Amino acid sequence: QGTMAAKRCVACDRDDEAVPLVRLDYRGEALWICPEHLPILIHDPARLAGRLAGAERLKPAEHRD
């Protein structure tokens, strides 16, 4: 069984004492993101480059307005 990453938002580094966190399973690793930054993961994942491996290659959600 792999080790879990510290429970800190991949975008802002706050922990679960400061904000609610949502677990992400990505590339075999448990990661966390807070609700404030979840829209970045959905709509502009490249902004997480350097914090989330391969983020620059993730495609943003398509908008159907």
Short mmCIF file of C-alpha atoms in Angstrom, two decimals:
data_model
loop_
_atom_site.label_atom_id
_atom_site.label_comp_id
_atom_site.label_asym_id
_atom_site.label_seq_id
_atom_site.Cartn_x
_atom_site.Cartn_y
_atom_site.Cartn_z
CA GLN A 1 0.00 0.00 0.00
CA GLY A 2 1.42 3.42 -1.02
CA THR A 3 1.84 6.30 1.37
CA MET A 4 -0.70 9.08 1.26
CA ALA A 5 0.45 12.62 0.62
CA ALA A 6 -0.02 15.11 3.44
CA LYS A 7 -3.57 16.43 3.45
CA ARG A 8 -2.84 19.82 1.89
CA CYS A 9 -4.44 21.54 -1.08
CA VAL A 10 -2.28 21.11 -4.19
CA ALA A 11 -3.04 24.74 -5.13
CA CYS A 12 -2.75 26.72 -1.89
CA ASP A 13 -1.07 24.29 0.54
CA ARG A 14 -3.73 24.81 3.25
CA ASP A 15 -4.49 21.76 5.37
CA ASP A 16 -7.75 20.23 6.55
CA GLU A 17 -7.63 22.30 9.74
CA ALA A 18 -8.02 25.45 7.61
CA VAL A 19 -10.35 24.32 4.80
CA PRO A 20 -12.39 21.31 3.70
CA LEU A 21 -10.42 19.12 1.31
CA VAL A 22 -11.53 16.83 -1.51
CA ARG A 23 -9.39 13.79 -2.24
CA LEU A 24 -8.04 13.22 -5.76
CA ASP A 25 -6.52 9.95 -6.87
CA TYR A 26 -4.10 10.72 -9.68
CA ARG A 27 -1.26 8.64 -11.07
CA GLY A 28 -1.45 6.25 -8.13
CA GLU A 29 -1.17 9.02 -5.56
CA ALA A 30 -3.70 10.48 -3.12
CA LEU A 31 -3.82 14.26 -3.51
CA TRP A 32 -6.09 16.93 -2.04
CA ILE A 33 -7.71 20.13 -3.27
CA CYS A 34 -9.90 22.65 -1.49
CA PRO A 35 -13.28 23.73 -2.90
CA GLU A 36 -11.90 27.20 -3.67
CA HIS A 37 -9.37 25.73 -6.11
CA LEU A 38 -11.45 22.90 -7.57
CA PRO A 39 -12.63 25.23 -10.39
CA ILE A 40 -8.97 25.72 -11.40
CA LEU A 41 -8.56 21.96 -11.76
CA ILE A 42 -11.72 21.82 -13.87
CA HIS A 43 -11.36 24.96 -16.01
CA ASP A 44 -7.64 25.85 -16.08
CA PRO A 45 -5.57 22.86 -14.91
CA ALA A 46 -2.38 24.24 -16.49
CA ARG A 47 -2.29 26.78 -13.63
CA LEU A 48 -1.41 23.85 -11.34
CA ALA A 49 1.80 23.12 -13.28
CA GLY A 50 4.63 22.61 -10.83
CA ARG A 51 2.18 21.51 -8.13
CA LEU A 52 0.39 18.68 -9.96
CA ALA A 53 2.49 16.43 -12.21
CA GLY A 54 1.37 16.68 -15.82
CA ALA A 55 -1.12 19.49 -15.14
CA GLU A 56 0.08 21.36 -18.21
CA ARG A 57 -1.15 18.44 -20.36
CA LEU A 58 -4.62 18.19 -18.79
CA LYS A 59 -7.43 19.59 -20.91
CA PRO A 60 -9.84 22.09 -19.38
CA ALA A 61 -13.53 21.25 -19.33
CA GLU A 62 -15.44 22.34 -22.41
CA HIS A 63 -18.05 24.99 -21.80
CA ARG A 64 -21.46 24.59 -23.36
CA ASP A 65 -23.06 27.95 -22.52
#
